Amino acid sequence: MNTSPASSPRLTSATASDRPPSDGDQPRADASPLARPALERALVLGGGGSTGNAWLIGVIAGLFGAGLDVTKADMIVGTSAGATTAAQITSAAPTDLYAATVAAAPQQRTNPVGSGGGRVSNRPVVDHLERTNRIIAAAEDMADMRRRMGSAALDMAAASDGSWQAGWRATVSARLPSQHWPERTVFITAVNAATGEPVVFDCHSGVELVDAIAASCASGLPFRIGDNWYIDGGYRSNAENADLAAGYARVLVLSPFGGRTRTPLAWGLDLATQVDELRVRGSRVEAIFPDSDSEHLFGANAMDPSLRSPAARAGYDQGRALAERRTGLWR
């Protein structure tokens, strides 16, 4: 969920500090992980708003600068802001992306709340979080929550003039170095707003890359593709959707939210549980989270573009520092 804050009172974590928290011709429901041949390396990029995207770019560039290129993963899972990052790192050099992120001037928000842009006042983000927290609290389980969240988004769409659709698509398009699906396997998560069914887009889905990403980032107003409306991929299970890496021998998770979840731990969809399940199935899994000095850059501040540069720098420093320790996992 693109605007879930690490500082929100509803965020909880089931992980110890030293443990990383534990499909397509058409966009399809993905009640179980996609069947795939056994492959080696999977990169999971979690959601985290505008600053989360910047931090992800920073971490990847830092790792790259220290000699560890995670952009060559056999498969990449991208959720919300992580979906944008997945498209960016598969079509541009990490160092170029990092330099552009650090140098970019802040932009005024022109897109729906929770869609990956933003600026200055965090009040719209806080209001959005309060509204969605109420929906989560009223839900019986994850499936019920997805249906409720989709229904609320469709109600918002019905009350609007619909003008955001074209504007949001143009915003997303401008962020992508390429409009074409990468040649390697990339999964972009979303949820069908009408049915609550989780879906995964890939290069075989018959959906343009920019539309898949715009849908994955739509945590406020829904995004329409053909006859269907979609909401943020973070509502599929959690902000990372690491379960989609099942079957891969080595999995690296980058989580701007630090592995936390806004949903009840009893639902068993938090990152820790997903990582535990991956390990039971034979995967070696490691995770990178923002350090304590950069936590204030996320959460309610996640949509503030003035924080993108410091978030990218913080991620870069972490990537450089952690590269040697992650080399054994990746090579």
Short mmCIF file of C-alpha atoms in Angstrom, two decimals:
data_model
loop_
_atom_site.label_atom_id
_atom_site.label_comp_id
_atom_site.label_asym_id
_atom_site.label_seq_id
_atom_site.Cartn_x
_atom_site.Cartn_y
_atom_site.Cartn_z
CA MET A 1 0.00 0.00 0.00
CA ASN A 2 1.75 3.00 -1.29
CA THR A 3 1.21 5.35 1.63
CA SER A 4 1.35 2.97 4.60
CA PRO A 5 3.65 4.70 7.05
CA ALA A 6 6.36 3.08 9.11
CA SER A 7 5.28 5.43 11.85
CA SER A 8 1.54 4.78 11.67
CA PRO A 9 0.06 3.50 14.95
CA ARG A 10 -1.59 0.69 13.00
CA LEU A 11 1.69 -0.62 11.67
CA THR A 12 2.95 -3.72 13.43
CA SER A 13 5.91 -5.99 12.94
CA ALA A 14 6.37 -9.62 13.83
CA THR A 15 10.10 -9.67 13.20
CA ALA A 16 13.10 -9.58 15.41
CA SER A 17 15.60 -6.91 14.43
CA ASP A 18 18.06 -9.51 13.17
CA ARG A 19 15.55 -11.55 11.15
CA PRO A 20 14.20 -10.50 7.78
CA PRO A 21 10.50 -10.80 7.99
CA SER A 22 9.78 -14.41 6.72
CA ASP A 23 0.64 -15.03 -13.15
CA GLY A 24 -0.19 -14.44 -18.29
CA ASP A 25 -2.53 -13.91 -21.22
CA GLN A 26 -4.81 -11.72 -19.13
CA PRO A 27 -4.38 -10.03 -15.77
CA ARG A 28 -5.18 -13.00 -13.59
CA ALA A 29 -6.22 -13.83 -10.10
CA ASP A 30 -3.26 -15.26 -8.26
CA ALA A 31 -4.58 -17.17 -5.28
CA SER A 32 -1.44 -19.29 -5.48
CA PRO A 33 2.03 -18.35 -6.70
CA LEU A 34 2.58 -18.63 -10.41
CA ALA A 35 3.97 -21.88 -11.72
CA ARG A 36 7.49 -21.39 -13.00
CA PRO A 37 10.66 -23.38 -13.54
CA ALA A 38 13.15 -23.46 -10.71
CA LEU A 39 15.34 -20.40 -11.08
CA GLU A 40 18.00 -18.76 -9.01
CA ARG A 41 17.55 -15.13 -8.04
CA ALA A 42 14.44 -13.09 -7.25
CA LEU A 43 14.36 -9.41 -6.30
CA VAL A 44 11.30 -8.17 -4.40
CA LEU A 45 10.67 -4.41 -4.39
CA GLY A 46 8.08 -3.24 -1.87
CA GLY A 47 5.81 -0.22 -1.90
CA GLY A 48 6.61 2.96 -0.04
CA GLY A 49 5.38 6.08 -1.80
CA SER A 50 7.58 8.69 -3.46
CA THR A 51 10.35 8.48 -0.87
CA GLY A 52 10.16 4.70 -0.95
CA ASN A 53 10.84 4.73 -4.69
CA ALA A 54 13.81 7.04 -4.13
CA TRP A 55 15.18 4.84 -1.34
CA LEU A 56 14.85 1.72 -3.48
CA ILE A 57 16.78 3.40 -6.31
CA GLY A 58 19.40 4.49 -3.81
CA VAL A 59 19.88 1.04 -2.32
CA ILE A 60 20.15 -0.59 -5.75
CA ALA A 61 22.62 2.06 -6.93
CA GLY A 62 24.66 1.67 -3.76
CA LEU A 63 24.84 -2.09 -4.16
CA PHE A 64 25.75 -1.60 -7.83
CA GLY A 65 28.47 0.89 -6.99
CA ALA A 66 29.97 -1.62 -4.58
CA GLY A 67 30.02 -4.32 -7.25
CA LEU A 68 26.71 -6.09 -6.63
CA ASP A 69 24.24 -5.80 -9.55
CA VAL A 70 20.81 -6.96 -8.36
CA THR A 71 19.10 -5.59 -11.48
CA LYS A 72 20.05 -8.83 -13.26
CA ALA A 73 17.67 -10.89 -11.13
CA ASP A 74 15.93 -13.77 -12.91
CA MET A 75 12.63 -12.37 -11.66
CA ILE A 76 11.53 -9.08 -10.11
CA VAL A 77 8.34 -8.50 -8.11
CA GLY A 78 7.24 -4.86 -8.02
CA THR A 79 4.46 -3.50 -5.84
CA SER A 80 3.20 0.08 -5.93
CA ALA A 81 6.29 2.34 -5.76
CA GLY A 82 8.32 -0.84 -6.17
CA ALA A 83 6.54 -1.45 -9.48
CA THR A 84 7.83 1.88 -10.76
CA THR A 85 11.30 0.99 -9.53
CA ALA A 86 11.17 -2.42 -11.24
CA ALA A 87 10.48 -0.75 -14.59
CA GLN A 88 13.14 1.88 -14.02
CA ILE A 89 16.01 -0.44 -13.06
CA THR A 90 15.36 -2.79 -15.98
CA SER A 91 15.64 -0.02 -18.56
CA ALA A 92 18.20 2.41 -17.14
CA ALA A 93 21.50 2.19 -15.28
CA PRO A 94 21.19 2.37 -11.48
CA THR A 95 23.82 5.09 -11.31
CA ASP A 96 21.92 7.26 -13.80
CA LEU A 97 18.64 6.74 -11.95
CA TYR A 98 20.29 7.64 -8.67
CA ALA A 99 21.91 10.77 -10.04
CA ALA A 100 18.62 11.93 -11.55
CA THR A 101 16.74 11.26 -8.31
CA VAL A 102 19.20 13.20 -6.19
CA ALA A 103 19.32 16.12 -8.63
CA ALA A 104 15.61 16.38 -9.47
CA ALA A 105 13.71 19.46 -8.30
CA PRO A 106 10.61 18.71 -6.20
CA GLN A 107 7.38 18.56 -8.18
CA GLN A 108 3.92 19.73 -7.18
CA ARG A 109 1.40 16.97 -6.68
CA THR A 110 -0.87 16.52 -9.68
CA ASN A 111 -2.02 12.96 -9.03
CA PRO A 112 -4.38 11.12 -6.70
CA VAL A 113 -3.38 10.56 -3.09
CA GLY A 114 -1.35 7.41 -2.75
CA SER A 115 -0.29 7.28 -6.38
CA GLY A 116 3.41 7.97 -5.91
CA GLY A 117 3.76 11.74 -6.29
CA GLY A 118 3.07 14.34 -3.70
CA ARG A 119 4.33 17.41 -1.98
CA VAL A 120 4.63 19.56 1.10
CA SER A 121 1.62 19.04 3.40
CA ASN A 122 1.16 15.47 4.57
CA ARG A 123 -2.49 16.09 5.55
CA PRO A 124 -3.95 14.33 2.46
CA VAL A 125 -1.78 11.30 3.22
CA VAL A 126 -2.84 11.28 6.87
CA ASP A 127 -6.51 11.57 5.86
CA HIS A 128 -6.04 8.72 3.39
CA LEU A 129 -4.42 6.56 6.04
CA GLU A 130 -7.16 7.26 8.56
CA ARG A 131 -9.83 6.35 6.01
CA THR A 132 -8.13 3.13 4.94
CA ASN A 133 -7.30 2.19 8.53
CA ARG A 134 -11.03 2.24 9.26
CA ILE A 135 -11.64 -0.08 6.32
CA ILE A 136 -8.94 -2.47 7.51
CA ALA A 137 -10.31 -2.45 11.06
CA ALA A 138 -13.82 -3.32 9.84
CA ALA A 139 -12.68 -6.21 7.63
CA GLU A 140 -12.95 -9.86 8.64
CA ASP A 141 -9.95 -11.04 6.64
CA MET A 142 -7.73 -10.01 3.74
CA ALA A 143 -10.27 -10.99 1.07
CA ASP A 144 -12.94 -8.93 2.82
CA MET A 145 -10.53 -6.03 3.18
CA ARG A 146 -9.69 -6.08 -0.53
CA ARG A 147 -13.39 -6.05 -1.43
CA ARG A 148 -14.09 -3.18 0.96
CA MET A 149 -11.08 -1.21 -0.24
CA GLY A 150 -12.07 -1.73 -3.88
CA SER A 151 -15.67 -0.71 -3.20
CA ALA A 152 -14.56 2.46 -1.44
CA ALA A 153 -12.25 3.33 -4.35
CA LEU A 154 -15.04 2.78 -6.87
CA ASP A 155 -17.32 5.03 -4.83
CA MET A 156 -14.67 7.75 -4.97
CA ALA A 157 -14.38 7.28 -8.73
CA ALA A 158 -18.15 7.54 -9.17
CA ALA A 159 -18.18 10.82 -7.25
CA SER A 160 -15.39 12.31 -9.37
CA ASP A 161 -15.32 13.65 -12.92
CA GLY A 162 -12.84 10.99 -14.02
CA SER A 163 -10.24 13.51 -15.14
CA TRP A 164 -7.53 12.01 -12.94
CA GLN A 165 -7.22 8.90 -15.12
CA ALA A 166 -5.41 10.49 -18.06
CA GLY A 167 -3.35 12.74 -15.82
CA TRP A 168 -2.19 9.90 -13.60
CA ARG A 169 -1.28 7.74 -16.59
CA ALA A 170 0.78 10.60 -18.02
CA THR A 171 2.54 11.07 -14.67
CA VAL A 172 3.47 7.41 -14.47
CA SER A 173 4.57 7.34 -18.10
CA ALA A 174 6.92 10.28 -17.54
CA ARG A 175 8.72 8.35 -14.80
CA LEU A 176 9.60 5.39 -17.00
CA PRO A 177 12.81 5.30 -19.04
CA SER A 178 11.05 2.85 -21.39
CA GLN A 179 7.39 2.20 -22.15
CA HIS A 180 8.06 -1.44 -23.01
CA TRP A 181 7.97 -4.47 -20.77
CA PRO A 182 11.47 -5.66 -19.83
CA GLU A 183 12.76 -8.79 -21.54
CA ARG A 184 13.24 -10.52 -18.22
CA THR A 185 10.44 -11.68 -15.91
CA VAL A 186 8.79 -8.83 -14.04
CA PHE A 187 5.57 -9.26 -12.03
CA ILE A 188 3.50 -6.16 -11.20
CA THR A 189 0.83 -6.62 -8.52
CA ALA A 190 -2.62 -5.07 -8.27
CA VAL A 191 -6.15 -5.84 -7.05
CA ASN A 192 -9.37 -5.87 -9.07
CA ALA A 193 -11.45 -3.13 -7.43
CA ALA A 194 -14.81 -4.66 -8.40
CA THR A 195 -14.14 -8.21 -7.22
CA GLY A 196 -11.33 -7.82 -4.71
CA GLU A 197 -9.37 -10.49 -6.56
CA PRO A 198 -5.58 -10.09 -6.50
CA VAL A 199 -3.96 -10.00 -9.92
CA VAL A 200 -0.46 -10.10 -11.33
CA PHE A 201 0.51 -8.35 -14.56
CA ASP A 202 3.45 -9.44 -16.69
CA CYS A 203 4.57 -9.03 -20.30
CA HIS A 204 2.04 -11.68 -21.42
CA SER A 205 -0.98 -9.99 -19.83
CA GLY A 206 -1.96 -7.88 -22.83
CA VAL A 207 -1.60 -4.77 -20.66
CA GLU A 208 0.83 -1.96 -21.37
CA LEU A 209 3.59 -1.50 -18.82
CA VAL A 210 2.53 2.03 -17.90
CA ASP A 211 -1.04 0.84 -17.22
CA ALA A 212 0.15 -2.03 -15.04
CA ILE A 213 2.25 0.33 -12.94
CA ALA A 214 -0.46 2.99 -12.73
CA ALA A 215 -2.83 0.29 -11.41
CA SER A 216 -0.28 -1.04 -8.93
CA CYS A 217 0.21 2.47 -7.48
CA ALA A 218 -3.51 3.37 -7.23
CA SER A 219 -4.09 3.29 -3.49
CA GLY A 220 -6.56 6.20 -3.54
CA LEU A 221 -8.65 6.46 -6.69
CA PRO A 222 -8.78 3.30 -8.81
CA PHE A 223 -7.17 3.03 -12.23
CA ARG A 224 -9.08 1.68 -15.24
CA ILE A 225 -7.65 -0.78 -17.74
CA GLY A 226 -10.18 -1.80 -20.36
CA ASP A 227 -13.41 -2.70 -18.55
CA ASN A 228 -11.76 -3.26 -15.18
CA TRP A 229 -10.70 -1.00 -12.34
CA TYR A 230 -7.68 -1.73 -10.17
CA ILE A 231 -6.24 -0.58 -6.86
CA ASP A 232 -2.80 -0.68 -5.27
CA GLY A 233 -0.91 -3.95 -5.32
CA GLY A 234 -0.05 -3.48 -1.65
CA TYR A 235 -3.62 -4.56 -0.90
CA ARG A 236 -2.92 -7.96 -2.44
CA SER A 237 -1.29 -9.23 0.73
CA ASN A 238 1.30 -6.78 2.01
CA ALA A 239 3.53 -4.05 0.67
CA GLU A 240 6.10 -6.54 -0.63
CA ASN A 241 4.18 -9.58 -1.97
CA ALA A 242 7.27 -11.68 -1.39
CA ASP A 243 5.25 -14.91 -1.71
CA LEU A 244 5.47 -14.48 -5.49
CA ALA A 245 9.15 -15.37 -5.23
CA ALA A 246 8.28 -18.97 -4.29
CA GLY A 247 10.47 -21.44 -6.17
CA TYR A 248 13.53 -19.20 -6.35
CA ALA A 249 16.67 -20.32 -4.59
CA ARG A 250 17.76 -16.85 -3.48
CA VAL A 251 15.45 -13.96 -2.69
CA LEU A 252 16.41 -10.40 -1.79
CA VAL A 253 13.63 -8.19 -0.41
CA LEU A 254 13.92 -4.41 -0.31
CA SER A 255 11.18 -3.02 1.94
CA PRO A 256 10.81 0.74 2.48
CA PHE A 257 8.27 -0.06 5.23
CA GLY A 258 10.75 -2.15 7.15
CA GLY A 259 8.69 -5.34 6.91
CA ARG A 260 5.80 -3.85 8.87
CA THR A 261 2.13 -4.35 8.07
CA ARG A 262 -1.07 -2.41 8.59
CA THR A 263 -3.17 -5.57 8.70
CA PRO A 264 -3.65 -7.82 11.76
CA LEU A 265 -0.83 -10.28 12.28
CA ALA A 266 -3.46 -12.98 12.75
CA TRP A 267 -4.16 -12.79 9.01
CA GLY A 268 -0.68 -14.21 8.41
CA LEU A 269 0.17 -11.98 5.46
CA ASP A 270 2.96 -9.92 6.98
CA LEU A 271 6.42 -10.07 5.46
CA ALA A 272 7.83 -12.18 8.28
CA THR A 273 5.29 -14.92 7.62
CA GLN A 274 5.88 -14.76 3.87
CA VAL A 275 9.62 -15.06 4.37
CA ASP A 276 9.19 -17.98 6.75
CA GLU A 277 7.09 -19.75 4.13
CA LEU A 278 9.68 -19.10 1.43
CA ARG A 279 12.37 -20.56 3.66
CA VAL A 280 10.29 -23.64 4.42
CA ARG A 281 10.06 -24.18 0.67
CA GLY A 282 13.83 -24.00 0.33
CA SER A 283 14.58 -20.37 -0.52
CA ARG A 284 17.38 -18.43 1.07
CA VAL A 285 15.93 -15.02 1.88
CA GLU A 286 17.44 -11.77 3.07
CA ALA A 287 15.91 -8.31 3.46
CA ILE A 288 17.07 -4.72 3.56
CA PHE A 289 15.09 -2.10 5.50
CA PRO A 290 15.66 1.63 6.02
CA ASP A 291 17.89 2.25 8.99
CA SER A 292 16.75 4.10 12.09
CA ASP A 293 18.29 7.37 10.92
CA SER A 294 16.08 7.47 7.81
CA GLU A 295 12.75 6.16 9.13
CA HIS A 296 11.34 9.70 9.32
CA LEU A 297 11.55 9.93 5.51
CA PHE A 298 8.74 7.43 5.08
CA GLY A 299 5.25 6.93 6.48
CA ALA A 300 3.22 10.13 6.56
CA ASN A 301 6.11 11.88 4.78
CA ALA A 302 6.28 9.33 1.98
CA MET A 303 4.64 11.62 -0.56
CA ASP A 304 6.84 14.67 0.07
CA PRO A 305 9.09 15.15 -3.00
CA SER A 306 11.49 17.34 -1.04
CA LEU A 307 12.49 14.17 0.83
CA ARG A 308 13.27 12.11 -2.26
CA SER A 309 16.88 13.23 -2.43
CA PRO A 310 17.69 12.44 1.22
CA ALA A 311 15.83 9.13 0.91
CA ALA A 312 17.89 8.20 -2.14
CA ARG A 313 21.11 9.20 -0.40
CA ALA A 314 20.20 7.18 2.67
CA GLY A 315 19.43 4.17 0.50
CA TYR A 316 22.69 4.57 -1.41
CA ASP A 317 24.73 4.63 1.78
CA GLN A 318 22.97 1.51 3.01
CA GLY A 319 23.51 -0.29 -0.27
CA ARG A 320 27.22 0.50 -0.25
CA ALA A 321 27.55 -0.63 3.35
CA LEU A 322 25.59 -3.86 2.90
CA ALA A 323 26.90 -4.98 -0.49
CA GLU A 324 29.63 -7.25 0.81
CA ARG A 325 27.28 -9.02 3.20
CA ARG A 326 24.76 -9.64 0.41
CA THR A 327 27.29 -10.88 -2.15
CA GLY A 328 27.11 -14.44 -0.85
CA LEU A 329 23.35 -14.49 -1.38
CA TRP A 330 23.41 -13.11 -4.90
CA ARG A 331 26.44 -14.68 -6.57
#
